[in-house]
Amino acid sequence: MAELDRVEKSSHSLDKSITLPPDEIFRNLENAKRFAIDIGGSLTKLAYYSTVQHKVAKVRSFDNTAKEASSEKLYEISVQEEITARLHFIKFENAYIETCLDFIKDHLVNTDTKLIKATGGGAHKFKDLIEKKLGLKVDKEDEMTCLIRGCNFVLRNIPHEAFIFTKHADSEFRFQNTHPDIFPYLLVNIGSGVSIIKVESEDKFERIGGSSIGGGTFWGLGALLTKTKRFDELLQLASKGQHTNLDMLVKDIYGGSYGSLGLTGDLIASSFGKSATTDKEFSKEDIAKSLLHMISNDIGQLACLYARLHSLTRVYFGGFFIRGHPVTMHTITYSINFFTKGEVQALFLRHEGYLGAIGAFLKGAEEDNPNQYSWGENYAGSSGLMSASPDINPMQRARSGTFDMLEMDRLERKLVNLPLLEDPSSYVPDTVDLTVDPLAREYWLFCFEDALDGVVKRAVASQPDLPEAVERAEKFRQKYRHKLQTLRQQPFAYGSLTVRSLLDTREHCLNEFNFPDPYSKIKQRENDAALRCYQKAVAALDALGWEEKQFALVRGVLAGNVFDWGAKAVSDVLETDRDFGFEEAKQKLEERPWLVDSYNQWLQRLKGPPHKCAVFFVDNSGMDIILGVMPFVRELLLRGTEVVLASNSSPALNDVTNGELQILTETIAAMDPIIQAGLKEDRLVLVQTGSSSPCLDLGRLDKELTIVVRERRADLVVIEGMGRAVHTNYFARLSCESLKMAVIKNPWLAERLGGKLFSVVFKYELPPPPPPAAPPMKEEEEEEAVFSP
């Protein structure tokens, strides 16, 4: 109790005025079910699991009975309440621990848990305080086990979790795509000392080395030499210092480089080497910088030696020494590059500060088996990388004090790679990384901000019977606009900034304020209108000669793709001209030759044998799916090709969802015997992608879809739409034939690609040729091969 008394006495000096708004910090506490905490020397990381009640849009077809039969509408959309799981992680300075515990206690309502999992050096120090404030028993977990579990979890579930830091590059942060197989790797955890851990699987890891010279050494020596007690202030000093004033360089000894040993003149020969022979005072900044280089170089060389000893090329750095500070990451990166000559890259993690808390939470949630699900970062509730660094983003710090947040939502489906990717480990979904293209970044940030009024208007219109929708829509506007402002200042906040991430952030913010499907009414109206034209459109196609028909089918898919409410140039036309229809869309299309034109090769391929199975990733509702895609699918079925239609699991813009597509396909089947036979004979199947984005990540697809693709031995992938085939997957390499079709509906993008508005992308690609067969072995070589160990 003496320890608790000391904590309580010291806490009287805390800033009790800190505001903890529940809609920003500690969100959804009333539904918290389970807790974990990781307390380090200066930072506390709290984790909790909650259930989130939010609205989802469900479609239901009308019965052909009773009064519903007289309805002109094909289906109804109902907004229903659904409960999903969410993980919350909050990071704050230990100085605020009592204030935060009081806040949690006051807002905790129905938790059933009796204990809190704890890890970190401070878990014992604050044990009595936690138990007293929350009434929960503290259950301590092994720090290293929690760290590894947390690291595995973020590497599996958060794309663009790992990054390379390159100072002075066009983009200092270069994010790595998540490798399908995350093992093995080396984790260098730099706390007070250094632990080097080799991780081979979820439960197999060992500490293979370490050093007593780590973050504590930098802090301790720095405090002695500069009289600066705070760690972050010491790093601030280092960022302004010039280490060459103290460090003896190779050129100071040899007058230049030492060529025979491959040592450049600027290489440090002796850390602090000049301080003994130079009779002058050194600045605190120079001392801190020299010290940082000395510690970083030592850690870097140690990490390289262990990486080479164990033949590992993936080396992740974490711990309080890193903490997202550019100066620290730069010195570690420089050291690794020097000692390995670029063969090993220093990788850092966006959420390295949360690893222990995540691992402790997972240890307490084993009965729920969280690893059987896929999880996704909720951009609406996450602060973003480096948001707590005052020198990097003062605006964000002012908004949330010293607090930093990460939220992850449990996804309904396990997400895995498309088995048809040529090389899953090198697959990058996004075509352009806006973090390295400032011109494109500024344009797209402006574009999304400019479109905000229209999105708000449609969100309110989608819920005409709910008067409070106007207020919620305004809150959405403010939140999304703030996200855009943050991304202007720190475009790397959620990994690589892309058109996809801007779209996904907008969808997350819409869902945050209970707008699950702002385009529901528009989709319903356009589906009904397109269905009335289906039979006439098919009859017109069937009357054409074979070659004319193939071109008309492709042109129909492209014309349908014009109807995209996510493109301002199109939505303006659709809102002002109610007579704009399918034929008018055809007239908008660029004449051949198209911007990207492989049509002749596609036509030639159609003269050959039919494909066994085509997987078609569809795009928009209405004209697109009904008058564009379905006739194309019908032709594939007539050729003897099985077709898998892959559509979004949840709404995004006016994209067709799997629930809507089921109803639309059944309706079309009632008037088209070919579609009906395809369904009945199981040659036409509808599967959801597991996505709720206007773009497409082939590395995170519903596992059920990938099983269907594998079982049916799909040999053709068709990807349609600007979001799925241009903003993403334009450069995706597949192990089978692929067809990417889109209409460019953004004038800026069209001009940048060398085209104009409504330019066409028609990209047909063959798979890479198989590797050449090995030459037949001679008899004596065969014998050697058999008997070789």
mmCIF file with all atom_site columns, C-alpha atoms in Angstrom, residues 202-264:
data_model
loop_
_atom_site.group_PDB
_atom_site.id
_atom_site.type_symbol
_atom_site.label_atom_id
_atom_site.label_alt_id
_atom_site.label_comp_id
_atom_site.label_asym_id
_atom_site.label_entity_id
_atom_site.label_seq_id
_atom_site.pdbx_PDB_ins_code
_atom_site.Cartn_x
_atom_site.Cartn_y
_atom_site.Cartn_z
_atom_site.occupancy
_atom_site.B_iso_or_equiv
_atom_site.pdbx_formal_charge
_atom_site.auth_seq_id
_atom_site.auth_comp_id
_atom_site.auth_asym_id
_atom_site.auth_atom_id
_atom_site.pdbx_PDB_model_num
ATOM 1  C CA . GLU A 1 202 ? 2.817  -17.814 -33.966 1.00 0.00 ? 202 GLU A CA 1
ATOM 2  C CA . ASP A 1 203 ? 4.088  -19.620 -30.856 1.00 0.00 ? 203 ASP A CA 1
ATOM 3  C CA . LYS A 1 204 ? 7.709  -20.346 -31.724 1.00 0.00 ? 204 LYS A CA 1
ATOM 4  C CA . PHE A 1 205 ? 10.189 -17.593 -30.962 1.00 0.00 ? 205 PHE A CA 1
ATOM 5  C CA . GLU A 1 206 ? 13.373 -17.158 -28.992 1.00 0.00 ? 206 GLU A CA 1
ATOM 6  C CA . ARG A 1 207 ? 15.538 -14.356 -27.724 1.00 0.00 ? 207 ARG A CA 1
ATOM 7  C CA . ILE A 1 208 ? 18.761 -14.975 -29.609 1.00 0.00 ? 208 ILE A CA 1
ATOM 8  C CA . GLY A 1 209 ? 20.685 -11.958 -28.345 1.00 0.00 ? 209 GLY A CA 1
ATOM 9  C CA . GLY A 1 210 ? 20.622 -8.479  -26.967 1.00 0.00 ? 210 GLY A CA 1
ATOM 10 C CA . SER A 1 211 ? 22.592 -5.649  -25.456 1.00 0.00 ? 211 SER A CA 1
ATOM 11 C CA . SER A 1 212 ? 22.593 -3.507  -22.330 1.00 0.00 ? 212 SER A CA 1
ATOM 12 C CA . ILE A 1 213 ? 23.336 -0.508  -24.569 1.00 0.00 ? 213 ILE A CA 1
ATOM 13 C CA . GLY A 1 214 ? 19.888 0.686   -25.627 1.00 0.00 ? 214 GLY A CA 1
ATOM 14 C CA . GLY A 1 215 ? 17.315 3.398   -25.114 1.00 0.00 ? 215 GLY A CA 1
ATOM 15 C CA . GLY A 1 216 ? 18.051 3.636   -21.405 1.00 0.00 ? 216 GLY A CA 1
ATOM 16 C CA . THR A 1 217 ? 21.711 4.224   -22.223 1.00 0.00 ? 217 THR A CA 1
ATOM 17 C CA . PHE A 1 218 ? 20.822 7.061   -24.591 1.00 0.00 ? 218 PHE A CA 1
ATOM 18 C CA . TRP A 1 219 ? 18.469 8.571   -22.029 1.00 0.00 ? 219 TRP A CA 1
ATOM 19 C CA . GLY A 1 220 ? 20.804 8.122   -19.057 1.00 0.00 ? 220 GLY A CA 1
ATOM 20 C CA . LEU A 1 221 ? 23.998 9.369   -20.709 1.00 0.00 ? 221 LEU A CA 1
ATOM 21 C CA . GLY A 1 222 ? 22.027 12.122  -22.412 1.00 0.00 ? 222 GLY A CA 1
ATOM 22 C CA . ALA A 1 223 ? 20.662 13.315  -19.063 1.00 0.00 ? 223 ALA A CA 1
ATOM 23 C CA . LEU A 1 224 ? 24.174 13.315  -17.556 1.00 0.00 ? 224 LEU A CA 1
ATOM 24 C CA . LEU A 1 225 ? 25.754 15.132  -20.485 1.00 0.00 ? 225 LEU A CA 1
ATOM 25 C CA . THR A 1 226 ? 23.012 17.654  -21.338 1.00 0.00 ? 226 THR A CA 1
ATOM 26 C CA . LYS A 1 227 ? 21.076 17.908  -18.045 1.00 0.00 ? 227 LYS A CA 1
ATOM 27 C CA . THR A 1 228 ? 17.953 17.203  -20.123 1.00 0.00 ? 228 THR A CA 1
ATOM 28 C CA . LYS A 1 229 ? 15.692 14.772  -18.263 1.00 0.00 ? 229 LYS A CA 1
ATOM 29 C CA . ARG A 1 230 ? 12.889 14.171  -20.752 1.00 0.00 ? 230 ARG A CA 1
ATOM 30 C CA . PHE A 1 231 ? 13.438 11.559  -23.471 1.00 0.00 ? 231 PHE A CA 1
ATOM 31 C CA . ASP A 1 232 ? 11.511 13.407  -26.180 1.00 0.00 ? 232 ASP A CA 1
ATOM 32 C CA . GLU A 1 233 ? 13.387 16.648  -25.429 1.00 0.00 ? 233 GLU A CA 1
ATOM 33 C CA . LEU A 1 234 ? 16.656 14.756  -25.830 1.00 0.00 ? 234 LEU A CA 1
ATOM 34 C CA . LEU A 1 235 ? 15.535 13.581  -29.270 1.00 0.00 ? 235 LEU A CA 1
ATOM 35 C CA . GLN A 1 236 ? 14.547 17.146  -30.117 1.00 0.00 ? 236 GLN A CA 1
ATOM 36 C CA . LEU A 1 237 ? 18.053 18.271  -29.267 1.00 0.00 ? 237 LEU A CA 1
ATOM 37 C CA . ALA A 1 238 ? 19.544 15.481  -31.384 1.00 0.00 ? 238 ALA A CA 1
ATOM 38 C CA . SER A 1 239 ? 17.433 16.503  -34.391 1.00 0.00 ? 239 SER A CA 1
ATOM 39 C CA . LYS A 1 240 ? 19.118 19.950  -34.330 1.00 0.00 ? 240 LYS A CA 1
ATOM 40 C CA . GLY A 1 241 ? 22.661 18.814  -33.594 1.00 0.00 ? 241 GLY A CA 1
ATOM 41 C CA . GLN A 1 242 ? 25.756 18.261  -35.749 1.00 0.00 ? 242 GLN A CA 1
ATOM 42 C CA . HIS A 1 243 ? 27.569 15.097  -34.691 1.00 0.00 ? 243 HIS A CA 1
ATOM 43 C CA . THR A 1 244 ? 30.743 15.857  -36.681 1.00 0.00 ? 244 THR A CA 1
ATOM 44 C CA . ASN A 1 245 ? 31.653 18.521  -34.110 1.00 0.00 ? 245 ASN A CA 1
ATOM 45 C CA . LEU A 1 246 ? 32.304 15.708  -31.612 1.00 0.00 ? 246 LEU A CA 1
ATOM 46 C CA . ASP A 1 247 ? 32.753 12.500  -33.642 1.00 0.00 ? 247 ASP A CA 1
ATOM 47 C CA . MET A 1 248 ? 36.118 11.756  -35.176 1.00 0.00 ? 248 MET A CA 1
ATOM 48 C CA . LEU A 1 249 ? 35.654 10.806  -38.819 1.00 0.00 ? 249 LEU A CA 1
ATOM 49 C CA . VAL A 1 250 ? 37.826 8.665   -41.082 1.00 0.00 ? 250 VAL A CA 1
ATOM 50 C CA . LYS A 1 251 ? 38.942 11.816  -42.934 1.00 0.00 ? 251 LYS A CA 1
ATOM 51 C CA . ASP A 1 252 ? 39.995 13.412  -39.643 1.00 0.00 ? 252 ASP A CA 1
ATOM 52 C CA . ILE A 1 253 ? 42.526 10.596  -39.263 1.00 0.00 ? 253 ILE A CA 1
ATOM 53 C CA . TYR A 1 254 ? 43.550 9.889   -42.881 1.00 0.00 ? 254 TYR A CA 1
ATOM 54 C CA . GLY A 1 255 ? 42.771 13.200  -44.566 1.00 0.00 ? 255 GLY A CA 1
ATOM 55 C CA . GLY A 1 256 ? 40.160 11.506  -46.752 1.00 0.00 ? 256 GLY A CA 1
ATOM 56 C CA . SER A 1 257 ? 38.714 8.076   -47.362 1.00 0.00 ? 257 SER A CA 1
ATOM 57 C CA . TYR A 1 258 ? 40.502 4.810   -46.634 1.00 0.00 ? 258 TYR A CA 1
ATOM 58 C CA . GLY A 1 259 ? 39.928 3.269   -50.043 1.00 0.00 ? 259 GLY A CA 1
ATOM 59 C CA . SER A 1 260 ? 41.608 -0.108  -49.554 1.00 0.00 ? 260 SER A CA 1
ATOM 60 C CA . LEU A 1 261 ? 39.231 -0.889  -46.690 1.00 0.00 ? 261 LEU A CA 1
ATOM 61 C CA . GLY A 1 262 ? 36.208 0.671   -48.399 1.00 0.00 ? 262 GLY A CA 1
ATOM 62 C CA . LEU A 1 263 ? 35.807 3.356   -45.724 1.00 0.00 ? 263 LEU A CA 1
ATOM 63 C CA . THR A 1 264 ? 34.481 6.741   -46.846 1.00 0.00 ? 264 THR A CA 1
#
